[in-house]
Amino acid sequence: MRNYLVLRVIAKLMIMFMVLFALYVQFHGDFGPGGGFQAGVISAAAIVFYGIIFGLPAAREVVPDRLVEVMIAAGVLLYAGVGVAGLLLGGNYLDYFVLGADPVDGQHRGIFWIEMGVLITVAGVMLKIFYMFAGRGDGGGE
Amino acid sequence: MMAVVTVVIARQRNLFAVVILFGIYSFLMATVLVALDAVDVAMTEAAVGAGISTILFLSALHLGKGIEMKPLHRPFLPLVVALATGAALAYGTLGLPAFSDSEAPIHQHVAKRYVEEGARETGVPNIVTAVLASYRGYDTLGEVTVVFTAGIGVIALLRRVRGRRRGGKP
């Protein structure tokens, strides 16, 4: 598909907005609809879109396999780490009230970080599955 | 409209058309969820159902044949089982409280507290996020772990196949 001029130009325009929208969904999740899961899927979709238009190797250059694999684990660790941070600061596991100066502030901080963990894991897994499936067509990939 | 799409999906033998119809079905489902005021779920449905899973189906299709095989026998028993289950579920809905009834048992337990105290306790205006990330933090941690496990499983399965092929066996 690399030779279709219209697709390439439109894709370049769209991907910017897709990533931007993913970030909006992520950080505005407290106020509007959305959150880590949706943002992770949208940002993974942006990379998948890029991979479809410009070919899998190009997408692998933007987001290398190694990074994707690290992301899968890092998200869960970040989420669990927030819980441990609550423990260390003298609260219960996954208790956000102790994370900030006042309880509401702590809640904000806790939710922000766990949503971040969800985003990282979901985006990593979606990309990995796509890489794995798409890579098999041309004799193994990677 | 969703019923029409479902019937067409079941009748259609061309898998490419089926994948596209799945996408249409997901978008219709997302519309229904918006109508039910479940915007968060609708967004997930649109992104995962219509976006990512369509891509994954297409890449799976790329590896296999595009036409579904004719069934070997007439599946009457599964049809009867499906109809019986559907009838039982439809009968079960008769016992449910009326739609959007605020006196329903489900709204009397913890949901009331979430709605009344959630915004003050967590400072998060979107109640879905408050429940998901704060009150139900453990559940969401479990969900993320499930996603993680799925990813690891895919890696484990597909890697092994590739290693065997490299080993020279057919």
Coordinates of C-alpha atoms in Angstrom, one line a residue:
Chain A
M1 CA 0.0 0.0 0.0
R2 CA 3.1 2.2 0.1
N3 CA 2.4 3.5 -3.4
Y4 CA -1.0 5.1 -2.8
L5 CA -0.3 8.8 -2.6
V6 CA -3.7 9.7 -1.1
L7 CA -3.5 7.1 1.6
R8 CA 0.0 8.1 2.6
V9 CA -0.9 11.8 2.9
I10 CA -4.1 11.2 4.7
A11 CA -2.5 8.7 7.0
K12 CA 0.2 11.2 7.9
L13 CA -2.4 13.7 8.7
M14 CA -4.7 11.3 10.7
I15 CA -2.1 9.7 12.8
M16 CA -1.1 13.0 14.5
F17 CA -4.8 13.5 15.5
M18 CA -5.2 9.9 16.6
V19 CA -2.2 10.1 19.0
L20 CA -3.4 13.5 20.2
F21 CA -6.9 12.1 20.7
A22 CA -5.5 9.1 22.6
L23 CA -3.6 11.5 24.9
Y24 CA -6.8 13.6 25.4
V25 CA -8.8 10.5 26.3
Q26 CA -6.1 9.5 28.7
F27 CA -5.6 12.7 30.6
H28 CA -9.2 13.9 30.3
G29 CA -10.5 10.6 31.6
D30 CA -11.3 12.1 35.0
F31 CA -13.7 14.6 33.5
G32 CA -15.1 13.1 30.3
P33 CA -15.5 9.6 29.0
G34 CA -12.4 7.6 28.6
G35 CA -9.4 6.4 30.5
G36 CA -6.4 4.2 30.2
F37 CA -8.0 1.3 28.4
Q38 CA -9.6 3.4 25.7
A39 CA -6.5 5.5 25.3
G40 CA -4.3 2.5 25.0
V41 CA -6.4 1.0 22.3
I42 CA -6.5 4.3 20.3
S43 CA -2.8 4.8 20.5
A44 CA -2.2 1.2 19.4
A45 CA -4.6 1.7 16.6
A46 CA -2.6 4.7 15.4
I47 CA 0.6 2.6 15.2
V48 CA -1.3 -0.2 13.6
F49 CA -2.7 2.2 11.0
Y50 CA 0.9 3.4 10.3
G51 CA 2.0 -0.2 10.0
I52 CA -0.7 -1.0 7.4
I53 CA 0.0 2.0 5.2
F54 CA 3.8 2.2 5.4
G55 CA 4.5 -1.5 6.0
L56 CA 5.3 -3.5 9.0
P57 CA 9.1 -2.8 9.1
A58 CA 8.4 0.9 9.2
A59 CA 6.1 0.5 12.2
R60 CA 8.7 -1.7 13.9
E61 CA 11.2 1.1 13.5
V62 CA 8.9 3.6 15.2
V63 CA 7.9 1.2 18.1
P64 CA 10.5 -1.6 18.2
D65 CA 9.5 -5.1 19.4
R66 CA 11.7 -4.8 22.4
L67 CA 10.0 -1.7 23.6
V68 CA 6.6 -3.3 23.1
E69 CA 7.6 -6.3 25.2
V70 CA 8.9 -4.1 27.9
M71 CA 5.7 -2.0 27.8
I72 CA 3.5 -5.1 28.4
A73 CA 5.2 -5.8 31.7
A74 CA 6.0 -2.2 32.7
G75 CA 2.3 -1.3 32.8
V76 CA 1.3 -4.1 35.2
L77 CA 4.4 -3.3 37.3
L78 CA 3.5 0.4 37.4
Y79 CA -0.1 -0.4 38.5
A80 CA 1.1 -2.8 41.2
G81 CA 3.8 -0.3 42.1
V82 CA 1.2 2.3 42.9
G83 CA -0.3 -0.1 45.4
V84 CA 3.1 -0.8 46.9
A85 CA 3.8 3.0 47.1
G86 CA 0.5 3.3 49.1
L87 CA 1.8 0.5 51.5
L88 CA 5.1 2.2 52.0
L89 CA 3.5 5.5 52.8
G90 CA 1.5 3.9 55.5
G91 CA -1.9 3.1 53.8
N92 CA -3.5 0.0 52.5
Y93 CA -2.7 -1.7 49.2
L94 CA -4.0 0.5 46.4
D95 CA -5.0 3.1 48.9
Y96 CA -4.5 6.5 47.2
F97 CA -5.4 8.8 50.1
V98 CA -1.8 8.7 51.4
L99 CA -0.2 9.6 48.1
G100 CA -0.8 13.3 48.3
A101 CA -1.0 16.2 50.7
D102 CA -4.7 15.9 51.1
P103 CA -6.9 12.9 50.3
V104 CA -8.4 14.3 47.0
D105 CA -5.0 15.2 45.7
G106 CA -3.8 11.7 46.6
Q107 CA -6.7 10.2 44.7
H108 CA -5.9 12.2 41.6
R109 CA -2.3 11.1 41.8
G110 CA -3.2 7.5 42.3
I111 CA -5.7 7.4 39.5
F112 CA -3.3 9.2 37.1
W113 CA -0.6 6.6 37.6
I114 CA -2.8 3.5 37.5
E115 CA -4.4 4.8 34.3
M116 CA -1.0 5.3 32.9
G117 CA -0.2 1.6 33.8
V118 CA -3.4 0.5 32.0
L119 CA -2.5 2.5 29.0
I120 CA 1.0 1.1 28.7
T121 CA 0.0 -2.5 29.1
V122 CA -3.0 -2.3 26.8
A123 CA -1.1 -0.5 24.0
G124 CA 1.8 -2.9 24.3
V125 CA -0.4 -6.0 24.1
M126 CA -2.4 -4.8 21.2
L127 CA 0.7 -3.9 19.2
K128 CA 2.4 -7.1 20.1
I129 CA -0.6 -9.2 18.9
F130 CA -0.7 -7.1 15.7
Y131 CA 3.0 -7.6 15.1
M132 CA 2.8 -11.3 15.7
F133 CA -0.1 -11.8 13.3
A134 CA 1.1 -9.5 10.6
G135 CA 4.7 -10.8 10.8
R136 CA 3.6 -14.4 10.2
G137 CA 2.4 -13.7 6.6
D138 CA 5.9 -13.0 5.3
G139 CA 7.7 -15.9 6.6
G140 CA 8.3 -15.2 10.3
G141 CA 9.0 -11.5 10.4
E142 CA 11.0 -9.9 13.2
Chain B
M1 CA -30.8 -3.3 12.2
M2 CA -28.4 -5.4 14.4
A3 CA -30.6 -8.4 13.9
V4 CA -30.4 -8.0 10.1
V5 CA -26.6 -7.7 10.4
T6 CA -26.4 -10.8 12.6
V7 CA -28.5 -12.9 10.1
V8 CA -26.3 -11.7 7.2
I9 CA -23.1 -12.6 9.2
A10 CA -24.5 -16.1 9.8
R11 CA -25.5 -16.6 6.1
Q12 CA -22.5 -15.1 4.5
R13 CA -19.7 -17.4 3.3
N14 CA -17.2 -14.8 2.2
L15 CA -15.1 -14.1 5.3
F16 CA -13.9 -10.7 4.1
A17 CA -17.6 -9.5 4.1
V18 CA -18.1 -11.1 7.5
V19 CA -15.2 -9.2 9.0
I20 CA -16.5 -5.9 7.6
L21 CA -20.0 -6.8 8.9
F22 CA -18.5 -7.4 12.3
G23 CA -17.2 -3.9 12.2
I24 CA -20.6 -2.5 11.3
Y25 CA -22.2 -4.6 14.1
S26 CA -19.7 -3.1 16.6
F27 CA -20.5 0.4 15.6
L28 CA -24.2 -0.3 15.9
M29 CA -23.6 -1.7 19.4
A30 CA -21.6 1.4 20.3
T31 CA -24.5 3.5 19.2
V32 CA -26.9 1.5 21.4
L33 CA -24.5 2.0 24.3
V34 CA -24.4 5.8 23.7
A35 CA -28.2 5.7 23.7
L36 CA -27.9 4.0 27.1
D37 CA -25.6 6.8 28.4
A38 CA -22.7 4.4 28.7
V39 CA -20.2 6.5 26.8
D40 CA -17.1 4.9 28.3
V41 CA -18.2 1.5 27.2
A42 CA -19.3 2.8 23.8
M43 CA -15.9 4.2 23.2
T44 CA -14.2 0.9 24.1
E45 CA -16.6 -1.0 21.8
A46 CA -15.9 1.3 18.9
A47 CA -12.2 1.2 19.4
V48 CA -11.7 -2.5 20.2
G49 CA -14.7 -4.0 18.4
A50 CA -14.6 -2.0 15.2
G51 CA -11.0 -1.0 15.1
I52 CA -8.5 -3.4 16.5
S53 CA -10.4 -6.7 16.2
T54 CA -11.2 -5.9 12.6
I55 CA -7.5 -5.5 11.9
L56 CA -6.7 -8.7 13.7
F57 CA -9.4 -10.6 11.8
L58 CA -8.1 -9.2 8.6
S59 CA -4.6 -10.3 9.3
A60 CA -5.8 -13.7 10.3
L61 CA -7.7 -13.9 7.0
H62 CA -4.5 -13.0 5.2
L63 CA -3.0 -16.2 6.5
G64 CA -5.9 -18.5 5.7
K65 CA -8.5 -18.9 3.0
G66 CA -11.2 -16.3 2.4
I67 CA -14.1 -18.6 2.1
E68 CA -15.9 -20.4 4.9
M69 CA -16.2 -24.2 4.3
K70 CA -19.7 -25.7 3.9
P71 CA -20.8 -27.3 7.2
L72 CA -20.5 -31.1 7.1
H73 CA -23.8 -31.8 8.8
R74 CA -27.0 -29.9 9.6
P75 CA -26.6 -28.3 13.1
F76 CA -30.0 -28.9 14.4
L77 CA -29.1 -29.8 18.0
P78 CA -27.0 -26.6 18.5
L79 CA -29.9 -24.6 17.1
V80 CA -32.3 -26.1 19.6
V81 CA -29.9 -25.5 22.5
A82 CA -29.4 -21.9 21.4
L83 CA -33.2 -21.3 21.0
A84 CA -33.8 -22.8 24.5
T85 CA -31.1 -20.7 26.1
G86 CA -32.5 -17.6 24.4
A87 CA -36.0 -18.4 25.5
A88 CA -34.8 -18.9 29.1
L89 CA -33.0 -15.6 29.1
A90 CA -36.0 -13.8 27.6
Y91 CA -38.1 -15.4 30.4
G92 CA -35.6 -14.2 33.0
T93 CA -35.9 -10.6 31.8
L94 CA -39.5 -10.6 32.9
G95 CA -38.4 -10.8 36.5
L96 CA -36.1 -7.8 36.2
P97 CA -37.1 -4.4 37.6
A98 CA -38.3 -1.9 35.1
F99 CA -35.6 -0.1 33.0
S100 CA -33.9 2.8 34.8
D101 CA -35.9 2.1 37.9
S102 CA -34.0 3.9 40.7
E103 CA -35.6 1.7 43.4
A104 CA -34.0 -1.5 41.8
P105 CA -31.9 -3.6 44.3
I106 CA -28.7 -2.9 42.4
H107 CA -29.0 0.8 43.0
Q108 CA -29.6 0.4 46.8
H109 CA -26.3 -1.2 47.7
V110 CA -22.9 0.4 47.1
A111 CA -23.9 2.2 43.9
K112 CA -25.8 4.8 46.0
R113 CA -22.7 5.7 47.9
Y114 CA -20.6 5.9 44.8
V115 CA -23.0 8.3 43.2
E116 CA -23.5 10.5 46.3
E117 CA -20.0 10.5 47.8
G118 CA -17.8 9.6 44.8
A119 CA -17.2 13.2 43.5
R120 CA -16.4 14.5 47.0
E121 CA -14.2 11.7 48.1
T122 CA -12.1 11.2 45.0
G123 CA -12.4 14.7 43.4
V124 CA -13.1 13.0 40.0
P125 CA -16.2 14.2 38.2
N126 CA -16.4 11.2 35.9
I127 CA -18.0 8.6 38.1
V128 CA -17.0 5.7 35.9
T129 CA -13.3 6.6 36.3
A130 CA -13.8 7.0 40.1
V131 CA -15.4 3.6 40.5
L132 CA -13.0 1.9 38.0
A133 CA -9.8 3.2 39.3
S134 CA -10.5 3.9 43.0
Y135 CA -13.3 1.9 44.6
R136 CA -12.7 -1.1 42.3
G137 CA -8.9 -0.7 42.1
Y138 CA -8.3 -4.4 42.7
D139 CA -10.6 -5.5 40.0
T140 CA -8.9 -3.2 37.5
L141 CA -5.5 -4.5 38.5
G142 CA -6.9 -8.0 37.8
E143 CA -8.1 -6.8 34.4
V144 CA -4.7 -5.4 33.5
T145 CA -3.2 -8.6 34.6
V146 CA -5.6 -10.5 32.3
V147 CA -4.6 -8.3 29.4
F148 CA -0.9 -8.9 30.3
T149 CA -1.4 -12.7 30.4
A150 CA -3.2 -12.6 27.0
G151 CA -0.2 -10.8 25.5
I152 CA 2.3 -13.2 27.0
G153 CA 0.2 -16.1 25.8
V154 CA 0.2 -14.9 22.3
I155 CA 3.9 -14.3 22.4
A156 CA 4.5 -17.8 23.8
L157 CA 2.3 -19.6 21.3
L158 CA 3.5 -17.8 18.1
R159 CA 7.2 -17.8 19.1
R160 CA 7.2 -21.5 19.5
V161 CA 5.7 -22.1 16.1
R162 CA 8.3 -19.9 14.5
G163 CA 11.1 -21.6 16.3
R164 CA 10.0 -25.0 15.1
R165 CA 9.8 -23.8 11.6
R166 CA 13.3 -22.5 11.8
G167 CA 14.4 -25.9 13.1
G168 CA 13.8 -27.3 9.6
K169 CA 10.8 -29.6 10.3
P170 CA 7.8 -29.2 7.9

